[in-house]
Short mmCIF file of C-alpha atoms and ligand atoms in Angstrom, two decimals:
data_model
loop_
_atom_site.label_atom_id
_atom_site.label_comp_id
_atom_site.label_asym_id
_atom_site.label_seq_id
_atom_site.Cartn_x
_atom_site.Cartn_y
_atom_site.Cartn_z
CA MET H 9 59.82 -20.91 -21.66
CA ALA H 10 58.16 -21.52 -18.27
CA PRO H 11 55.72 -24.41 -18.02
CA LEU H 12 52.11 -23.50 -18.79
CA ASN H 13 50.88 -23.61 -15.20
CA GLU H 14 53.64 -21.19 -14.16
CA GLN H 15 52.63 -18.85 -16.99
CA LEU H 16 49.03 -19.09 -15.84
CA GLN H 17 50.09 -18.33 -12.29
CA ALA H 18 51.98 -15.23 -13.44
CA VAL H 19 49.08 -13.86 -15.48
CA ARG H 20 46.67 -14.54 -12.61
CA GLN H 21 48.91 -12.52 -10.31
CA GLN H 22 48.69 -9.62 -12.74
CA ILE H 23 44.89 -9.93 -12.83
CA ASP H 24 44.87 -9.85 -9.01
CA ALA H 25 47.05 -6.75 -9.11
CA ALA H 26 44.68 -5.09 -11.62
CA ASP H 27 41.66 -5.94 -9.42
CA SER H 28 43.50 -4.54 -6.43
CA GLU H 29 44.08 -1.31 -8.38
CA LEU H 30 40.33 -1.26 -9.06
CA VAL H 31 39.65 -1.42 -5.32
CA GLN H 32 42.05 1.46 -4.72
CA LEU H 33 40.39 3.45 -7.50
CA LEU H 34 36.95 2.85 -6.01
CA LEU H 35 38.25 4.05 -2.64
CA ARG H 36 39.60 7.19 -4.29
CA ARG H 37 36.26 7.69 -6.01
CA ARG H 38 34.43 7.30 -2.71
CA GLU H 39 36.56 10.06 -1.18
CA LEU H 40 35.70 12.35 -4.09
CA VAL H 41 32.01 11.53 -3.72
CA ALA H 42 32.23 12.50 -0.05
CA GLN H 43 33.65 15.88 -1.13
CA VAL H 44 30.81 16.34 -3.62
CA GLY H 45 28.41 15.51 -0.79
CA VAL H 46 29.83 18.29 1.40
CA ILE H 47 29.56 20.83 -1.43
CA LYS H 48 26.03 19.71 -2.39
CA ARG H 49 24.87 19.95 1.22
CA ALA H 50 26.28 23.46 1.52
CA ALA H 51 24.47 24.42 -1.69
CA GLY H 52 21.27 22.55 -0.73
CA GLN H 53 21.44 20.53 -3.94
CA PRO H 54 19.68 17.19 -4.45
CA LEU H 55 21.41 13.87 -4.11
CA TYR H 56 20.32 12.66 -7.51
CA VAL H 57 20.76 14.89 -10.54
CA PRO H 58 19.58 12.88 -13.56
CA GLU H 59 21.28 15.10 -16.17
CA ARG H 60 24.66 14.81 -14.45
CA GLU H 61 24.34 11.04 -14.13
CA GLN H 62 23.29 10.73 -17.78
CA GLN H 63 26.14 12.91 -19.00
CA MET H 64 28.68 11.02 -16.89
CA LEU H 65 27.52 7.65 -18.21
CA GLN H 66 27.50 8.93 -21.78
CA LEU H 67 31.07 10.21 -21.58
CA ARG H 68 32.36 6.96 -20.11
CA ARG H 69 30.44 4.92 -22.69
CA GLN H 70 32.14 6.89 -25.47
CA GLN H 71 35.54 6.47 -23.84
CA ALA H 72 34.96 2.72 -23.46
CA GLU H 73 33.96 2.36 -27.08
CA GLN H 74 37.02 4.26 -28.27
CA ALA H 75 39.20 2.02 -26.11
CA GLY H 76 37.61 -1.13 -27.52
CA LEU H 77 35.73 -2.00 -24.32
CA SER H 78 32.04 -2.75 -24.09
CA ALA H 79 30.11 0.45 -23.37
CA ASP H 80 27.40 -1.61 -21.63
CA LEU H 81 29.98 -3.15 -19.34
CA ILE H 82 31.23 0.24 -18.21
CA GLU H 83 27.69 1.52 -17.77
CA ASP H 84 26.76 -1.51 -15.63
CA VAL H 85 29.81 -1.10 -13.43
CA LEU H 86 29.32 2.63 -13.04
CA ARG H 87 25.62 2.34 -12.24
CA ARG H 88 26.41 -0.06 -9.40
CA VAL H 89 29.14 2.26 -8.11
CA ILE H 90 26.82 5.27 -8.35
CA ARG H 91 24.11 3.48 -6.35
CA GLU H 92 26.64 2.96 -3.56
CA SER H 93 27.53 6.67 -3.72
CA TYR H 94 23.90 7.69 -3.19
CA GLN H 95 23.74 5.64 0.02
CA GLN H 96 26.92 7.25 1.22
CA GLN H 97 25.75 10.79 0.46
CA GLN H 98 22.26 10.34 1.88
CA ALA H 99 23.63 9.10 5.20
CA ALA H 100 25.66 12.30 5.60
CA ASP H 101 23.01 14.86 4.62
CA VAL H 102 22.07 16.67 7.82
CA HIS H 103 19.65 19.44 6.89
CA LEU H 104 16.65 19.30 9.24
CA GLN H 105 18.34 20.11 12.56
CA HIS H 106 15.65 22.56 13.58
CA LYS H 107 12.61 20.44 12.87
CA LYS H 108 10.57 18.40 15.33
CA ILE H 109 8.80 15.53 13.62
CA VAL H 110 6.20 13.13 14.98
CA VAL H 111 5.59 9.95 13.01
CA VAL H 112 2.29 8.30 13.89
CA GLY H 113 3.00 4.58 13.40
CA GLY H 114 6.76 5.20 13.59
CA GLU H 115 7.32 1.64 14.79
CA GLY H 116 5.84 0.23 11.59
CA ALA H 117 7.56 -0.67 8.35
CA LEU H 118 7.22 2.53 6.31
CA GLY H 119 7.00 4.80 9.36
CA GLY H 120 10.29 3.28 10.54
CA LEU H 121 11.96 4.03 7.21
CA PHE H 122 10.88 7.70 7.36
CA MET H 123 11.93 7.93 11.03
CA ARG H 124 15.44 6.80 9.99
CA LEU H 125 15.54 9.29 7.12
CA PHE H 126 14.51 12.20 9.35
CA VAL H 127 16.94 11.14 12.11
CA SER H 128 19.79 10.99 9.60
CA ALA H 129 18.79 14.47 8.41
CA GLY H 130 19.27 15.75 11.98
CA ALA H 131 15.62 16.32 12.99
CA ALA H 132 14.24 15.60 16.46
CA VAL H 133 12.02 12.61 15.64
CA TYR H 134 9.38 10.94 17.80
CA SER H 135 7.14 7.98 17.18
CA LEU H 136 3.52 8.10 18.27
CA ASP H 137 2.52 4.46 18.02
CA ARG H 138 -0.51 2.61 19.36
CA ASN H 139 0.64 2.59 23.01
CA ASP H 140 1.81 6.20 23.11
CA TRP H 141 -1.47 8.09 23.00
CA ASP H 142 -1.10 9.31 26.60
CA GLN H 143 1.83 11.42 25.34
CA ALA H 144 0.10 12.59 22.17
CA GLU H 145 -0.63 16.15 23.34
CA THR H 146 2.90 16.75 24.60
CA LEU H 147 4.45 15.27 21.48
CA CYS H 148 2.26 17.31 19.11
CA ALA H 149 2.39 20.59 21.04
CA ASP H 150 5.42 22.01 19.22
CA ALA H 151 5.71 19.66 16.23
CA ASP H 152 6.70 21.01 12.81
CA LEU H 153 5.46 17.91 11.01
CA LEU H 154 3.01 15.18 11.90
CA LEU H 155 3.39 12.29 9.49
CA LEU H 156 0.85 9.47 9.44
CA ALA H 157 2.12 5.97 8.63
CA VAL H 158 -0.62 3.76 10.06
CA PRO H 159 -2.67 0.97 8.45
CA ILE H 160 -4.99 2.26 5.72
CA THR H 161 -8.22 1.31 7.46
CA LEU H 162 -7.22 3.16 10.67
CA THR H 163 -5.91 6.34 9.06
CA VAL H 164 -9.09 8.45 9.00
CA GLY H 165 -10.08 7.46 12.57
CA ILE H 166 -6.58 8.30 13.84
CA ILE H 167 -6.60 11.69 12.08
CA GLU H 168 -9.92 12.49 13.77
CA LYS H 169 -8.61 11.69 17.23
CA LEU H 170 -5.37 13.68 16.93
CA PRO H 171 -4.91 16.49 19.46
CA ALA H 172 -4.89 20.06 18.11
CA LEU H 173 -1.71 20.83 16.21
CA PRO H 174 0.17 24.15 16.16
CA LYS H 175 -0.98 26.35 13.28
CA HIS H 176 2.37 26.12 11.47
CA CYS H 177 2.58 22.31 11.84
CA VAL H 178 2.41 20.36 8.57
CA ILE H 179 0.18 17.31 8.58
CA ALA H 180 1.01 14.69 5.96
CA ASP H 181 0.28 11.02 5.38
CA LEU H 182 1.93 8.14 3.53
CA THR H 183 -1.25 6.17 2.88
CA SER H 184 -1.52 4.17 -0.34
CA ILE H 185 -4.91 5.75 -1.04
CA LYS H 186 -5.24 9.50 -1.04
CA GLY H 187 -8.83 10.73 -1.31
CA GLN H 188 -10.22 9.96 2.16
CA PRO H 189 -7.06 10.66 4.22
CA LEU H 190 -6.52 14.02 2.49
CA ALA H 191 -10.12 15.08 3.09
CA ALA H 192 -9.86 14.01 6.76
CA MET H 193 -6.59 15.92 7.28
CA LEU H 194 -8.05 19.06 5.69
CA ALA H 195 -11.10 18.81 7.96
CA LYS H 196 -8.98 18.24 11.07
CA HIS H 197 -6.27 20.89 10.69
CA SER H 198 -6.50 24.45 9.41
CA GLY H 199 -2.74 24.68 8.77
CA PRO H 200 -0.62 23.14 5.97
CA VAL H 201 -1.75 19.74 4.67
CA VAL H 202 -0.24 17.41 2.08
CA GLY H 203 -0.85 13.83 0.98
CA LEU H 204 2.17 11.69 0.03
CA HIS H 205 2.31 8.24 -1.49
CA PRO H 206 5.79 6.74 -1.54
CA MET H 207 5.81 4.27 -4.44
CA PHE H 208 8.27 1.98 -2.71
CA GLY H 209 8.40 -0.35 0.23
CA PRO H 210 10.20 -0.22 3.56
CA GLN H 211 13.09 -2.32 2.27
CA GLN H 212 14.39 0.70 0.33
CA VAL H 213 17.78 1.84 1.65
CA THR H 214 18.00 5.12 -0.24
CA LEU H 215 15.33 7.18 -1.92
CA ALA H 216 17.54 7.87 -4.94
CA LYS H 217 15.50 7.43 -8.16
CA GLN H 218 12.39 6.43 -6.22
CA LEU H 219 9.03 8.11 -6.71
CA VAL H 220 6.83 9.94 -4.23
CA ILE H 221 3.40 11.04 -5.41
CA VAL H 222 2.23 14.33 -3.97
CA CYS H 223 -1.43 15.35 -3.59
CA HIS H 224 -1.54 18.97 -2.53
CA GLY H 225 -3.87 19.93 0.27
CA ARG H 226 -3.30 23.45 1.53
CA GLY H 227 -0.43 25.88 2.26
CA ARG H 228 2.23 24.53 -0.08
CA GLU H 229 4.75 27.23 0.78
CA GLN H 230 4.67 25.96 4.38
CA TYR H 231 5.38 22.32 3.50
CA GLN H 232 7.77 22.99 0.62
CA TRP H 233 10.65 22.13 3.01
CA LEU H 234 9.28 18.58 3.29
CA LEU H 235 9.12 18.16 -0.50
CA ASP H 236 12.61 19.67 -0.77
CA SER H 237 13.90 17.03 1.66
CA ILE H 238 12.37 14.25 -0.37
CA VAL H 239 14.03 15.63 -3.50
CA ARG H 240 17.34 16.05 -1.64
CA TRP H 241 17.16 12.36 -0.74
CA GLY H 242 17.07 11.68 -4.47
CA ALA H 243 13.41 10.88 -5.08
CA HIS H 244 11.29 12.25 -7.91
CA ILE H 245 8.05 13.93 -7.11
CA ARG H 246 4.90 13.68 -9.22
CA GLU H 247 1.97 15.94 -8.44
CA ILE H 248 -1.56 14.79 -9.09
CA SER H 249 -5.03 15.23 -7.58
CA ALA H 250 -6.13 12.68 -4.98
CA ALA H 251 -8.98 11.50 -7.24
CA GLN H 252 -6.65 10.91 -10.21
CA HIS H 253 -4.17 9.18 -7.94
CA ASP H 254 -6.77 6.75 -6.64
CA GLN H 255 -8.01 6.04 -10.16
CA ALA H 256 -4.50 5.31 -11.47
CA MET H 257 -3.60 3.13 -8.47
CA GLY H 258 -6.52 0.90 -9.39
CA PHE H 259 -4.42 -0.17 -12.40
CA ILE H 260 -0.90 0.20 -11.00
CA GLN H 261 -1.54 -1.54 -7.68
CA VAL H 262 -4.94 -3.18 -7.30
CA LEU H 263 -5.09 -5.05 -10.62
CA ARG H 264 -1.42 -6.01 -10.49
CA HIS H 265 -1.56 -7.21 -6.88
CA LEU H 266 -4.74 -9.13 -7.58
CA SER H 267 -3.29 -10.92 -10.65
CA THR H 268 -0.10 -11.71 -8.75
CA PHE H 269 -2.07 -12.92 -5.75
CA VAL H 270 -4.28 -15.19 -7.85
CA TYR H 271 -1.28 -16.64 -9.70
CA GLY H 272 0.47 -17.38 -6.37
CA ALA H 273 -2.71 -18.80 -4.85
CA HIS H 274 -3.16 -21.06 -7.88
CA LEU H 275 0.41 -22.40 -7.65
CA ALA H 276 -0.22 -23.14 -3.98
CA GLU H 277 -3.55 -24.85 -4.66
CA GLN H 278 -1.95 -27.05 -7.31
CA GLN H 279 0.98 -27.74 -4.98
CA VAL H 280 3.37 -27.03 -7.84
CA ASP H 281 6.99 -27.94 -7.08
CA LEU H 282 8.50 -24.44 -6.81
CA ALA H 283 12.09 -25.65 -6.68
CA GLN H 284 11.52 -27.41 -9.98
CA LEU H 285 9.91 -24.32 -11.56
CA VAL H 286 12.87 -22.23 -10.46
CA SER H 287 15.39 -24.74 -11.80
CA LEU H 288 13.63 -24.68 -15.18
CA SER H 289 13.37 -20.88 -15.36
CA SER H 290 15.72 -18.61 -17.23
CA PRO H 291 16.23 -15.08 -15.80
CA ILE H 292 12.99 -13.70 -17.26
CA TYR H 293 10.79 -16.46 -15.82
CA ARG H 294 12.72 -16.44 -12.55
CA LEU H 295 12.14 -12.70 -12.30
CA GLU H 296 8.43 -13.15 -12.96
CA LEU H 297 8.25 -15.87 -10.32
CA MET H 298 10.15 -13.64 -7.90
CA MET H 299 7.63 -10.84 -8.42
CA VAL H 300 4.93 -13.28 -7.35
CA GLY H 301 6.88 -14.78 -4.45
CA ARG H 302 7.95 -11.41 -3.01
CA LEU H 303 4.33 -10.38 -2.54
CA PHE H 304 3.89 -13.21 -0.06
CA ALA H 305 6.94 -12.08 1.92
CA GLN H 306 5.11 -8.84 2.75
CA ASN H 307 2.27 -7.64 4.92
CA PRO H 308 -1.05 -9.36 4.02
CA GLU H 309 -3.06 -6.63 5.81
CA LEU H 310 -1.53 -3.96 3.60
CA TYR H 311 -2.38 -5.79 0.38
CA ALA H 312 -5.88 -6.65 1.54
CA ASP H 313 -6.43 -3.00 2.52
CA ILE H 314 -5.07 -1.68 -0.78
CA ILE H 315 -7.45 -3.95 -2.69
CA LEU H 316 -10.45 -3.37 -0.42
CA SER H 317 -10.08 0.33 0.29
CA GLN H 318 -11.38 1.57 -3.03
CA PRO H 319 -14.77 0.18 -3.98
CA HIS H 320 -14.47 1.50 -7.58
CA THR H 321 -11.74 -1.05 -8.21
CA PHE H 322 -14.22 -3.94 -7.99
CA THR H 323 -15.71 -2.79 -11.29
CA MET H 324 -12.18 -2.79 -12.68
CA MET H 325 -11.51 -6.29 -11.39
CA ASN H 326 -14.74 -7.60 -12.89
CA ASP H 327 -13.89 -6.02 -16.26
CA TYR H 328 -10.50 -7.69 -16.06
CA LEU H 329 -12.08 -11.04 -15.30
CA ARG H 330 -14.37 -10.63 -18.34
CA SER H 331 -11.36 -9.89 -20.59
CA PHE H 332 -9.69 -13.03 -19.27
CA GLU H 333 -12.79 -15.12 -19.90
CA THR H 334 -13.34 -13.76 -23.41
CA ILE H 335 -9.76 -14.46 -24.48
CA LEU H 336 -9.78 -17.87 -22.81
CA SER H 337 -12.99 -18.94 -24.52
CA GLN H 338 -11.67 -17.79 -27.92
CA LEU H 339 -8.53 -19.84 -27.36
CA GLN H 340 -10.52 -22.86 -26.21
CA ALA H 341 -12.47 -22.63 -29.45
CA GLY H 342 -9.13 -22.76 -31.29
CA ASN H 343 -9.63 -19.23 -32.58
CA LYS H 344 -6.03 -18.34 -33.33
CA ALA H 345 -7.07 -15.45 -35.59
CA ALA H 346 -8.88 -13.72 -32.72
CA PHE H 347 -5.77 -14.03 -30.56
CA ILE H 348 -3.53 -12.58 -33.31
CA ALA H 349 -6.01 -9.76 -33.98
CA LYS H 350 -6.12 -8.90 -30.26
CA PHE H 351 -2.35 -9.03 -30.14
CA ALA H 352 -2.12 -6.46 -32.95
CA GLU H 353 -4.70 -4.25 -31.23
CA VAL H 354 -2.77 -4.28 -27.94
CA LYS H 355 0.54 -3.77 -29.72
CA SER H 356 -0.83 -0.66 -31.37
CA TYR H 357 -2.17 0.55 -28.00
CA PHE H 358 1.30 0.15 -26.44
CA GLY H 359 2.86 1.94 -29.44
CA ASP H 360 6.46 3.05 -28.80
CA PHE H 361 6.26 1.84 -25.22
CA SER H 362 6.41 -1.74 -26.46
CA GLN H 363 9.92 -1.42 -27.92
CA ARG H 364 11.13 0.75 -25.02
CA PHE H 365 9.86 -1.79 -22.49
CA LEU H 366 11.55 -4.59 -24.41
CA GLU H 367 14.90 -2.77 -24.32
CA ASP H 368 14.63 -1.63 -20.69
CA SER H 369 13.59 -5.06 -19.48
CA GLN H 370 16.45 -6.65 -21.42
CA ARG H 371 18.93 -4.61 -19.39
CA LEU H 372 17.24 -5.71 -16.16
CA LEU H 373 17.28 -9.31 -17.29
CA ASP H 374 20.98 -9.18 -18.06
CA THR H 375 21.58 -7.94 -14.52
CA ALA H 376 19.27 -10.61 -13.12
CA GLY H 377 21.24 -13.18 -15.11
CA ASP H 378 24.50 -11.94 -13.51
CA ALA H 379 23.06 -12.11 -10.03
CA GLN H 380 21.57 -15.66 -10.28
CA GLN H 381 20.08 -15.11 -6.81
CA ILE H 382 18.11 -18.34 -6.71
CA ASN H 383 19.66 -21.59 -7.87
P1 NAD N 12 2.75 -1.42 9.37
O1 NAD N 12 1.67 -2.32 9.82
O2 NAD N 12 4.13 -1.98 9.24
O3 NAD N 12 2.85 -0.19 10.37
C1 NAD N 12 1.73 0.45 10.90
C2 NAD N 12 2.12 1.02 12.23
O4 NAD N 12 0.97 1.71 12.74
C3 NAD N 12 2.50 -0.04 13.30
O5 NAD N 12 3.68 0.36 13.98
C4 NAD N 12 1.30 -0.04 14.23
O6 NAD N 12 1.64 -0.38 15.57
C5 NAD N 12 0.87 1.42 14.12
N1 NAD N 12 -0.48 1.66 14.62
C6 NAD N 12 -1.57 0.84 14.51
N2 NAD N 12 -2.60 1.40 15.15
C7 NAD N 12 -2.17 2.58 15.66
C8 NAD N 12 -2.78 3.60 16.40
N3 NAD N 12 -4.05 3.52 16.78
N4 NAD N 12 -2.04 4.66 16.75
C9 NAD N 12 -0.75 4.77 16.38
N5 NAD N 12 -0.11 3.82 15.67
C10 NAD N 12 -0.81 2.75 15.30
O7 NAD N 12 2.25 -0.79 8.00
P2 NAD N 12 3.11 -0.14 6.80
O8 NAD N 12 3.37 -1.17 5.77
O9 NAD N 12 4.26 0.62 7.36
O10 NAD N 12 2.03 0.86 6.18
C11 NAD N 12 1.75 2.09 6.81
C12 NAD N 12 1.14 3.03 5.81
O11 NAD N 12 2.08 3.25 4.77
C13 NAD N 12 -0.14 2.52 5.16
O12 NAD N 12 -1.06 3.56 5.08
C14 NAD N 12 0.29 2.10 3.79
O13 NAD N 12 -0.74 2.28 2.84
C15 NAD N 12 1.43 3.06 3.51
N6 NAD N 12 2.41 2.52 2.56
C16 NAD N 12 3.04 1.36 2.82
C17 NAD N 12 3.94 0.85 1.90
C18 NAD N 12 4.65 -0.45 2.15
O14 NAD N 12 5.21 -1.02 1.19
N7 NAD N 12 4.70 -0.96 3.35
C19 NAD N 12 4.21 1.56 0.70
C20 NAD N 12 3.56 2.78 0.48
C21 NAD N 12 2.64 3.25 1.41
#
């Protein structure tokens, strides 16, 4: 019998050979995905089809279980592979060859992302940024879409100073608030108008599985092509009125950003040793710390504007502060029963969501544990 280290060497070679087969298989899969892309483009089908993805994962999970492999392992691997496929397919989806699109603020973060998407879809795309206003009339004269991606506080003023647009031209905006920009666009242009709020940042590479909120303005049939493109890129669309949107964003964005901001500001004030906090954090705490830290890697103007742009949210923030104070004073008084009673009340409010959130977040945490991005 060969010495142990020779045996080890031999088995390692077989593992290398198996990994190499995996690479070849992934290459083969990529070629097949490219073929699917061609067929989908010809049929005008979206990049992301949730039912197909679900069914595919389910079948492979069953196969893995029957073979004695972990179903979760196969799902993890496949999800990562699928994400790569979406990037590949999106890059090749040319379907807007005949459109001329002007992005106001196209040199900015989100405007830049949409410029790249439209360019990759084959449209003729132009940026109208702060130094380009002398060309505004020429650029807008035969545009099919004018998309606003400028700072929140400037949006209404910029809409008002736009040159006249062709009647068929769609005017849309990406602003994080919807009420005022939508009203201004409707007042400015008598053609098709739609408000969009992409619920993601400029660092997004593909739109697959992302969300774009749509607030209808006027002439939907004339801007349906724009919504179809967003769906083709893999995003979901949720339709809601501008007023309901702004109300909900008070909770989804303003309160969250404010809490995150205050937590980060407090760490800074106390000069807490971040490296030590990170080294003592397991994936869940690291993830929570990351959610705070990532805010400060972004645009302060945008966050200030999101918080300041909707006066009704100040009432919300004050209510939140009062909740914090009430619970804090109960705890300071040693009132454990009040804390437990509140806990039960909130648990019942969350209902089934509580368990679902626990399970979903566990999957994320397992992935975060694999990645170990910060050491
Ligand atoms: P940004 O500051 O990166 O970009 C704004 C762009 O507008 C810049 O290129 C700037 O030069 C340009 N601009 C400023 N004044 C102008 C003028 N007078 N005329 C033409 N262009 C002008 O901002 P951003 O983060 O890309 O945000 C743009 C919009 O997108 C905002 O309304 C924001 O609410 C919305 N949004 C942003 C995000 C995000 O994560 N960044 C997410 C969703 C929605």
